[in-house]
Every structure is written in C-alpha cells, then in structure tokens.
Amino acid sequence: MLERLGIEHLFALSGTEALLGFLTPLALFVVFFLAQVILPGRRVPGYVTDPATGKPRAYKLSGILVFALALVVWALELTGMPRDWFYRSAPYAVAGGTVVAFVLTIIAVFSQPRGEVKNPIAAFWLGRAQELSFFNNRFDVKMYLYVAGGTMLALNALSAAAYHYERFGADSNPGVFLFAAFMTFYIADYFFFERVQLYTYDLIHEKLGFKLIWGALVIWGWLYVLPIWGMAALPRPEISSPWTYILLGGTAALLWFGWSISRGANMQKYTFKRWPDRKFLGLIEPEYIAAGDRKILCNGFWGAARHFNYMGEVIIALGVALLFGHFANPWAWVYFVYMTTYEITHQRDDEKECIKKYGAEKWAEYQAKVKYRIFPGIY
Ligand code: NDP
C-alpha cells in the first residue's frame, strides 16, 4: 500500500527513531514557547477589541525573529539534528503533533466557562475562548500557534529539499528546490507583515478549539507541504532541458502572480482598516459602502471579487501542483484540491459572519456591486 502511494521511504525509521519522530513536535513546541516568551518583539495594538477594557488588544510581534533563528539553527544543524530529519520523520511527527494538539485543546477549552456552545464535542472542535494570553500579553496563544506552525511549514519544505538533494544529487528535480524556496519566502513574507495578520479571519472570529490549534500547529506546520511527501522521492521528470526552464519560469511567474493578488488584497484591506481615507499605494482611493459605523471596502482588489485574496492562494496552489513537472502524480495536486475546497468553504463562512456584522441589507448591496465570490467572471 505505502509502496503504491510512493511514500514507503517515510516509514523506514527504526523503532527508536520513530519514537523520536513522534516526540519531535512536543520538543519543538516547548522551544517555540520559550522563544516566544523570551525573545523581544514590537508591541502593537491589534484590531480585535479586548472586552474587559473596550480597547484594542495588545500583541507582541516576534515572528520574524523566531523564524530567522529557527532557520539558522536548522541550516547549521546546531542541535545535531540532521537537516532532512523533519522530512524523514514527518508521518510520526504528524501523529505526535496531533496528540499534543489534542491535550492543549482539552486544557484550552475545558479550563474556560461553558459559554454559548454547550455540547462538549462541539466546544472541543470550535473552542470557547476567543483569546488566551499570559505574562502581561508577552505570550498570546494564537500568535504562538501561527509562529510555530508557519516556521515548521518552511522547515518541513526545506528539510524535504535537503533529503531530495542527498538522495538524487545531480539528478535532483529543480522543482523541489523551487517549492522549498517559495514556501520559505511565503512564510518570511507572512512574518514580515505579521501585523497585517492581526486583521484576518482567524484572529477576528476563530476560537481556541481543536480546529484552530491542530489546524495551525499540525495542518499548517506539517501537512501544507503534503505534495512534497510524494515528490521528494522522485527524480527530475523526463522533460527536455528548454522545457524545464520554461516550466520553472512559468510556475515561478504563477506563484508570484498568486502571491501578488493575495498580498495586495490583504494589504489593501489592512491599509483601509488602519487609515480609512488613505489611498492604497498612493494610487487607489478607497470606495466603500457605509453600514452604520462600519465600512465595506468595494474597489481595487475588493471590487474584483468579494474574497479575491483567496483566489491568490488558489493560484499559488496551482503553481505548486505544476512546478514539480510530475503532472499526473496525485501528490502534486493534494494542496491544490485542499486549498480550493478550503477557500470556497471559508469564503462562505466569512460571508455569514460579515452579514451579521454589516447587516443583510448592506451586504446585499455589496453583493450587487461585486458579484463574484472568489474568481471574477467564474464564481
Ligand atoms: P480575510 O483577511 O479576508 O478576513 C476576513 C475579514 O475581513 C472579515 O471577517 C471582515 O472582518 C473583513 N472583510 C471582509 N471583506 C471586507 C470588505 N469588503 N471590506 C471590509 N472588511 C472586509 O480572511 P482570512 O483571514 O481568511 O485570509 C487572510 C489571508 O490568509 C488570505 O490571503 C487567505 O487566503 C490566507 N489564508 C488564510 C487561511 C486561514 O486559515 N484563515 C488559510 C490559508 C490562507 P471585519 O469586518 O471585522 O474587519
């Protein structure tokens, strides 16, 4: 079965190594916790209001520093851990990380008052507390989840590239290196603009349940790079040299295009939320629909589709599916299928929340002005 799936090499650890793989996430999550508490970071007011004070919650932004340090420790093998370890131990780490996420969720959910969600299984999945923070806001659980998950996403991609190079040397697939380079860039960019993340769905709406805790730590940290589980064990595709360059150039352009849409839309919304009258990039005058004291942005990226940022992510996922050059291999497409399904359901969930916040009438006005949900002209 594993052979047919092409991932038997990921189950080749000895008993002791398998146990170490299982425990790796626990050790990492402790180190990330210490890093998050100890390392300095910029203190900023966020977007979400603290119900106790009525003022914006305070956050410490240290993601870029934690990420840079983690890259150095991994690249120089400062802990003695081989660079390909995260990749070779990935399935065991997913199992171990899931157990840790399960325990953390039990603590995060059942230490809190019952609130609206009475059913304990639903509460476990969705969570009860909107935020949990400790040590005078030096440690915010949501920010921690994203720093740990995002850093591991990049390290898992890089680790797979290290494994691939050691196994195939001169016969390596350049697509694997493009994938690792892009994922590292994607996460560096995420942390560079960490403050913008304070204005996104998970910070605004999600509660601390298994969906968010496991989703950020394990799905984001280990499983977003799932295509590489199958792809790192394959040599370069049999494509002639000029076509390899065309494929790499074309998919790099696709990744860049997807990233530009996603980053552009997120930045436009962030600019609008912080400075409602400011032109985006000094060029695009914001147009909006007023809904009481709230404003629905409806031009630029937010005029192309109601969640155009999600289209950027789907284009990135398409680039990922194509860049390996193994077009008929299902592993290459896992991320694309996941991301497309995720963004379609996520857009619907967010729209329900927005109808509550902005009112059905004003949202219908927005829907009439901006007809498409994610893909202009299609959906
Ligand atoms: P958004 O950043 O789009 O945040 C949604 C919130 O933005 C809404 O609840 C609403 O909150 C506000 N908003 C939505 N439309 C408008 C509008 N027209 N005018 C003004 N405010 C509006 O969603 P995400 O957090 O999901 O996505 C952020 C980025 O992260 C995207 O690029 C996404 O693709 C990416 N991503 C996110 C994932 C996730 O798990 N969330 C997973 C994978 C990628 P309010 O009105 O309260 O400000």
Coordinates of C-alpha atoms and ligand atoms in Angstrom, one line a residue:
M1 CA 0.0 0.0 0.0
L2 CA 2.7 2.5 1.1
E3 CA 4.7 1.5 -2.0
R4 CA 1.8 2.1 -4.3
L5 CA 1.4 5.5 -2.7
G6 CA 5.1 6.2 -3.2
I7 CA 5.8 7.1 0.5
E8 CA 7.3 3.9 1.9
H9 CA 10.6 5.9 2.5
L10 CA 8.7 7.9 5.1
F11 CA 8.1 4.8 7.2
A12 CA 11.6 3.5 7.2
L13 CA 12.7 4.7 10.6
S14 CA 13.9 2.3 13.3
G15 CA 11.7 1.9 16.5
T16 CA 13.8 4.4 18.4
E17 CA 13.8 6.9 15.6
A18 CA 10.1 6.5 15.2
L19 CA 9.6 7.4 18.8
L20 CA 11.9 10.4 18.4
G21 CA 9.9 11.5 15.4
F22 CA 6.7 11.2 17.4
L23 CA 8.2 13.3 20.2
T24 CA 9.8 15.9 17.9
P25 CA 6.7 18.2 17.8
L26 CA 6.5 18.2 21.6
A27 CA 10.1 19.3 21.9
L28 CA 9.7 21.9 19.2
F29 CA 6.5 23.4 20.7
V30 CA 8.3 23.8 24.1
V31 CA 11.2 25.6 22.3
F32 CA 8.8 27.8 20.4
F33 CA 7.1 28.6 23.6
L34 CA 10.3 29.7 25.3
A35 CA 11.4 31.7 22.2
Q36 CA 8.0 33.4 22.1
V37 CA 8.2 34.4 25.7
I38 CA 11.9 35.3 25.9
L39 CA 12.7 37.0 22.6
P40 CA 11.9 40.6 22.2
G41 CA 9.2 41.9 19.8
R42 CA 7.5 45.0 18.7
R43 CA 4.4 45.7 20.9
V44 CA 1.4 46.9 18.9
P45 CA -2.3 47.4 19.4
G46 CA -4.3 44.9 17.4
Y47 CA -7.7 45.0 15.6
V48 CA -9.7 42.9 18.0
T49 CA -11.1 44.6 21.0
D50 CA -10.5 43.4 24.5
P51 CA -14.0 43.0 26.1
A52 CA -12.5 43.7 29.5
T53 CA -11.2 47.2 28.7
G54 CA -13.0 48.1 25.5
K55 CA -9.6 48.9 23.9
P56 CA -7.7 47.1 21.1
R57 CA -5.8 44.0 22.4
A58 CA -2.1 44.4 22.6
Y59 CA 0.2 42.0 20.8
K60 CA 3.9 41.3 20.7
L61 CA 5.3 40.6 17.2
S62 CA 8.3 38.4 17.3
G63 CA 7.6 36.0 14.5
I64 CA 10.3 37.2 12.1
L65 CA 13.0 36.8 14.8
V66 CA 11.8 33.4 15.9
F67 CA 11.7 32.3 12.2
A68 CA 15.2 33.7 11.4
L69 CA 16.7 32.0 14.4
A70 CA 15.0 28.7 13.6
L71 CA 16.3 28.8 10.0
V72 CA 19.9 29.3 11.3
V73 CA 19.6 26.5 13.9
W74 CA 18.2 24.2 11.2
A75 CA 20.7 25.1 8.5
L76 CA 23.8 24.8 10.7
E77 CA 22.5 21.7 12.4
L78 CA 23.2 23.4 15.7
T79 CA 21.1 20.8 17.7
G80 CA 22.8 17.9 16.0
M81 CA 19.5 17.1 14.2
P82 CA 20.2 16.2 10.5
R83 CA 18.7 18.7 8.0
D84 CA 16.5 16.0 6.5
W85 CA 15.1 14.8 9.8
F86 CA 11.8 16.8 9.7
Y87 CA 11.0 15.2 6.3
R88 CA 12.0 11.7 7.2
S89 CA 10.1 11.7 10.4
A90 CA 7.0 13.6 9.0
P91 CA 4.3 10.9 9.5
Y92 CA 5.4 10.2 13.0
A93 CA 5.6 13.9 13.8
V94 CA 2.0 14.4 12.5
A95 CA 0.9 11.7 14.9
G96 CA 2.8 13.2 17.8
G97 CA 1.8 16.7 17.0
T98 CA -1.9 15.6 16.9
V99 CA -1.6 14.2 20.4
V100 CA 0.0 17.4 21.7
A101 CA -2.7 19.5 19.9
F102 CA -5.4 17.2 21.5
V103 CA -4.0 17.8 25.0
L104 CA -3.6 21.5 24.5
T105 CA -7.1 21.8 23.2
I106 CA -8.6 20.0 26.3
I107 CA -6.8 22.5 28.5
A108 CA -7.7 25.5 26.4
V109 CA -11.4 24.5 26.1
F110 CA -12.3 22.9 29.4
S111 CA -10.5 25.5 31.6
Q112 CA -13.0 28.0 30.3
P113 CA -16.6 28.8 31.2
R114 CA -19.2 26.9 29.1
G115 CA -20.4 29.9 27.1
E116 CA -22.8 29.5 24.1
V117 CA -21.6 26.1 22.9
K118 CA -22.9 23.6 25.4
N119 CA -22.2 20.3 23.6
P120 CA -18.7 19.3 24.8
I121 CA -17.7 17.8 21.4
A122 CA -18.7 20.9 19.5
A123 CA -16.9 23.0 22.2
F124 CA -13.8 20.8 21.8
W125 CA -13.8 21.4 18.0
L126 CA -14.8 25.1 17.9
G127 CA -13.3 26.3 21.2
R128 CA -14.7 28.5 23.9
A129 CA -12.1 31.3 24.5
Q130 CA -11.6 33.9 21.7
E131 CA -8.1 34.7 23.1
L132 CA -5.8 33.4 25.8
S133 CA -2.7 35.3 26.7
F134 CA -0.2 35.2 29.6
F135 CA 2.7 37.1 31.1
N136 CA 1.2 40.5 30.5
N137 CA 0.4 39.7 26.9
R138 CA 4.0 38.6 26.2
F139 CA 2.6 35.2 25.3
D140 CA -0.5 35.2 23.1
V141 CA -1.7 31.7 22.3
K142 CA -3.0 32.5 18.8
M143 CA 0.2 34.3 17.8
Y144 CA 2.2 31.4 19.2
L145 CA 0.2 28.9 17.1
Y146 CA 1.0 30.8 13.9
V147 CA 4.6 31.4 14.7
A148 CA 5.2 27.7 15.5
G149 CA 3.1 26.4 12.6
G150 CA 4.4 28.8 10.0
T151 CA 8.0 28.2 10.9
M152 CA 7.5 24.5 10.8
L153 CA 5.9 24.8 7.3
A154 CA 9.0 26.4 5.9
L155 CA 11.4 24.0 7.8
N156 CA 9.5 21.0 6.5
A157 CA 9.7 22.2 2.9
L158 CA 13.5 22.9 3.3
S159 CA 14.1 19.6 5.1
A160 CA 12.4 17.7 2.2
A161 CA 14.6 19.6 -0.3
A162 CA 17.7 18.5 1.8
Y163 CA 16.5 14.9 1.6
H164 CA 15.9 15.1 -2.1
Y165 CA 19.4 16.5 -2.8
E166 CA 21.1 13.9 -0.7
R167 CA 19.2 11.2 -2.5
F168 CA 19.4 12.4 -6.1
G169 CA 22.4 14.8 -6.3
A170 CA 22.9 15.8 -9.9
D171 CA 19.6 14.1 -10.9
S172 CA 17.6 16.3 -8.5
N173 CA 14.3 17.9 -9.6
P174 CA 14.8 21.7 -9.6
G175 CA 11.0 21.9 -8.9
V176 CA 11.6 20.6 -5.4
F177 CA 14.0 23.5 -4.7
L178 CA 11.6 26.0 -6.2
F179 CA 8.9 24.6 -3.9
A180 CA 11.2 24.9 -0.8
A181 CA 12.4 28.4 -1.8
F182 CA 8.8 29.6 -2.4
M183 CA 7.5 28.2 0.8
T184 CA 10.4 29.8 2.7
F185 CA 9.6 33.1 1.0
Y186 CA 5.9 32.7 1.7
I187 CA 6.5 32.3 5.4
A188 CA 9.1 35.1 5.6
D189 CA 6.6 37.4 3.9
Y190 CA 3.9 36.3 6.4
F191 CA 6.1 37.2 9.4
F192 CA 7.4 40.4 7.7
F193 CA 3.8 41.5 7.5
E194 CA 2.9 39.9 10.9
R195 CA 0.9 43.0 11.9
V196 CA -1.4 42.6 8.9
Q197 CA -2.4 39.1 10.2
L198 CA -4.0 40.8 13.2
Y199 CA -6.7 41.9 10.8
T200 CA -7.6 38.4 9.4
Y201 CA -10.3 35.9 10.0
D202 CA -8.6 33.6 12.5
L203 CA -7.7 36.5 14.8
I204 CA -11.2 38.1 14.4
H205 CA -13.5 35.1 14.5
E206 CA -11.9 31.8 15.5
K207 CA -11.9 30.5 19.0
L208 CA -9.3 28.3 20.6
G209 CA -10.6 24.8 19.8
F210 CA -9.1 21.8 18.1
K211 CA -9.9 23.2 14.7
L212 CA -7.6 26.2 15.2
I213 CA -5.0 24.6 17.5
W214 CA -4.5 21.4 15.4
G215 CA -5.1 23.4 12.2
A216 CA -2.3 25.9 12.9
L217 CA 0.2 23.5 14.5
V218 CA -0.1 20.3 12.5
I219 CA -2.1 21.1 9.3
W220 CA -0.2 24.3 8.6
G221 CA 3.1 23.2 10.1
W222 CA 3.4 19.7 8.6
L223 CA 0.6 19.0 6.2
Y224 CA 0.5 22.1 4.0
V225 CA 3.6 20.7 2.3
L226 CA 2.0 17.3 1.7
P227 CA 2.8 17.3 -2.1
I228 CA 6.5 17.0 -1.1
W229 CA 5.8 13.7 0.7
G230 CA 5.5 12.1 -2.7
M231 CA 7.6 14.4 -4.8
A232 CA 10.8 14.4 -2.8
A233 CA 11.3 10.7 -3.5
L234 CA 11.1 11.1 -7.3
P235 CA 14.0 12.2 -9.6
R236 CA 13.7 15.0 -12.0
P237 CA 10.9 14.5 -14.6
E238 CA 11.8 13.4 -18.0
I239 CA 11.4 16.8 -19.7
S240 CA 13.9 18.1 -22.1
S241 CA 16.1 21.0 -21.0
P242 CA 14.5 24.0 -22.6
W243 CA 11.1 22.8 -21.3
T244 CA 12.4 22.5 -17.8
Y245 CA 13.4 26.2 -17.8
I246 CA 10.0 27.1 -19.3
L247 CA 8.2 25.1 -16.7
L248 CA 10.3 26.6 -13.8
G249 CA 9.9 30.2 -15.2
G250 CA 6.2 29.7 -15.9
T251 CA 5.4 28.3 -12.5
A252 CA 7.6 30.8 -10.7
A253 CA 5.6 33.5 -12.5
L254 CA 2.3 31.8 -11.5
L255 CA 3.5 31.7 -7.8
W256 CA 4.4 35.4 -8.0
F257 CA 1.1 36.3 -9.6
G258 CA -0.9 34.4 -6.9
W259 CA 1.2 35.9 -4.1
S260 CA 0.7 39.5 -5.5
I261 CA -3.0 39.1 -5.6
S262 CA -3.2 37.7 -2.1
R263 CA -0.7 40.1 -0.6
G264 CA -2.1 43.1 -2.5
A265 CA -5.7 42.3 -1.3
N266 CA -4.6 41.8 2.3
M267 CA -2.6 45.0 2.3
Q268 CA -5.4 47.0 0.8
K269 CA -7.8 45.9 3.5
Y270 CA -5.2 46.4 6.2
T271 CA -4.5 50.0 4.9
F272 CA -8.2 50.7 4.8
K273 CA -8.8 49.5 8.3
R274 CA -6.0 51.5 9.8
W275 CA -6.3 54.7 7.7
P276 CA -9.8 54.7 6.1
D277 CA -9.1 57.8 3.9
R278 CA -5.6 56.9 2.7
K279 CA -5.1 56.0 -0.9
F280 CA -3.8 52.4 -1.3
L281 CA -0.2 52.5 -2.6
G282 CA -0.8 56.2 -3.0
L283 CA -3.0 55.4 -6.1
I284 CA -6.3 53.7 -5.3
E285 CA -8.8 56.0 -3.5
P286 CA -10.9 53.7 -1.2
E287 CA -14.6 53.3 -2.2
Y288 CA -16.9 51.8 0.4
I289 CA -20.5 51.1 1.4
A290 CA -21.2 52.6 4.8
A291 CA -23.0 50.3 7.2
G292 CA -23.6 52.2 10.4
D293 CA -20.1 52.9 11.8
R294 CA -18.6 50.1 9.7
K295 CA -17.4 50.3 6.1
I296 CA -17.4 47.7 3.4
L297 CA -14.4 48.2 1.0
C298 CA -15.6 47.7 -2.5
N299 CA -13.0 48.7 -5.1
G300 CA -9.5 47.6 -6.1
F301 CA -8.9 44.0 -5.1
W302 CA -12.1 44.1 -3.1
G303 CA -14.0 45.2 -6.2
A304 CA -12.8 42.3 -8.3
A305 CA -14.4 39.7 -6.1
R306 CA -15.6 39.6 -2.5
H307 CA -12.7 37.4 -1.5
F308 CA -10.1 38.0 -4.2
N309 CA -7.3 37.3 -1.7
Y310 CA -8.5 33.6 -1.7
M311 CA -8.0 33.5 -5.5
G312 CA -4.4 34.4 -5.0
E313 CA -4.0 31.4 -2.7
V314 CA -5.6 29.1 -5.2
I315 CA -3.3 30.3 -8.0
I316 CA -0.3 29.6 -5.7
A317 CA -1.6 26.1 -5.1
L318 CA -1.9 25.6 -8.9
G319 CA 1.7 26.7 -9.3
V320 CA 2.7 24.2 -6.6
A321 CA 0.8 21.4 -8.5
L322 CA 2.6 22.2 -11.7
L323 CA 6.1 23.1 -10.7
F324 CA 7.4 19.5 -10.0
G325 CA 6.7 18.5 -13.6
H326 CA 5.1 15.2 -12.5
F327 CA 1.7 16.4 -13.7
A328 CA -0.1 13.0 -13.5
N329 CA 1.0 12.2 -9.9
P330 CA -1.8 12.8 -7.4
W331 CA 0.6 14.0 -4.7
A332 CA 1.4 17.1 -6.8
W333 CA -2.3 18.1 -6.7
V334 CA -3.1 17.5 -3.0
Y335 CA -2.5 21.1 -1.9
F336 CA -4.5 22.5 -4.9
V337 CA -7.5 20.3 -4.1
Y338 CA -7.3 21.1 -0.4
M339 CA -6.8 24.9 -0.9
T340 CA -9.6 25.2 -3.4
T341 CA -12.1 23.4 -1.2
Y342 CA -10.9 25.2 1.9
E343 CA -11.2 28.7 0.3
I344 CA -14.6 28.0 -1.1
T345 CA -16.0 26.9 2.3
H346 CA -14.1 29.6 4.2
Q347 CA -15.5 32.3 1.9
R348 CA -19.0 31.1 2.7
D349 CA -18.3 31.1 6.5
D350 CA -16.7 34.5 6.4
E351 CA -19.7 35.9 4.4
K352 CA -22.1 34.6 7.1
E353 CA -20.1 36.5 9.7
C354 CA -20.0 39.6 7.6
I355 CA -23.8 39.6 7.1
K356 CA -24.1 39.5 10.9
K357 CA -21.7 42.4 11.3
Y358 CA -22.6 44.6 8.4
G359 CA -26.3 43.7 8.2
A360 CA -28.1 41.8 5.4
E361 CA -29.2 44.9 3.5
K362 CA -25.8 46.5 3.2
W363 CA -24.1 43.2 2.4
A364 CA -26.7 42.6 -0.3
E365 CA -25.7 46.0 -1.7
Y366 CA -22.1 44.9 -1.7
Q367 CA -23.0 41.6 -3.4
A368 CA -24.9 43.5 -6.1
K369 CA -21.9 45.7 -6.7
V370 CA -19.3 42.9 -6.5
K371 CA -20.9 39.9 -8.0
Y372 CA -18.3 37.2 -7.7
R373 CA -17.2 35.4 -4.5
I374 CA -13.6 34.5 -5.3
F375 CA -12.9 34.1 -9.1
P376 CA -14.0 37.1 -11.1
G377 CA -16.3 36.1 -14.0
I378 CA -16.5 32.4 -12.8
Y379 CA -17.6 32.0 -9.2
Ligands
NDP1 P1 -9.6 38.0 5.5 O1 -8.3 38.6 5.7 O2 -10.2 38.3 4.2 O3 -10.5 38.4 6.7 C1 -11.9 38.4 6.7 C2 -12.4 39.6 7.4 O4 -12.1 40.8 6.7 C3 -14.0 39.6 7.5 O5 -14.5 38.8 8.6 C4 -14.2 41.1 7.7 O6 -13.9 41.4 9.1 C5 -13.2 41.7 6.8 N1 -13.7 42.0 5.5 C6 -14.1 41.1 4.6 N2 -14.5 41.7 3.4 C7 -14.4 43.0 3.7 C8 -14.7 44.2 2.9 N3 -15.1 44.1 1.6 N4 -14.5 45.4 3.4 C9 -14.0 45.5 4.7 N5 -13.7 44.4 5.5 C10 -13.9 43.2 5.0 O7 -9.6 36.4 5.6 P2 -8.6 35.3 6.1 O8 -8.1 35.6 7.4 O9 -9.2 34.0 5.9 O10 -7.4 35.4 5.0 C11 -6.2 36.2 5.2 C12 -5.2 35.7 4.2 O11 -4.7 34.4 4.7 C13 -5.7 35.4 2.8 O12 -4.8 35.7 1.8 C14 -6.0 33.9 2.9 O13 -6.1 33.4 1.6 C15 -4.9 33.4 3.7 N6 -5.2 32.1 4.3 C16 -5.9 32.1 5.4 C17 -6.2 30.8 5.9 C18 -7.0 30.8 7.2 O14 -7.0 29.7 7.9 N7 -7.8 31.8 7.6 C19 -5.6 29.6 5.4 C20 -4.9 29.8 4.2 C21 -4.6 31.0 3.7 P3 -14.2 42.8 9.8 O15 -15.3 43.5 9.1 O16 -14.4 42.5 11.2 O17 -12.9 43.6 9.6

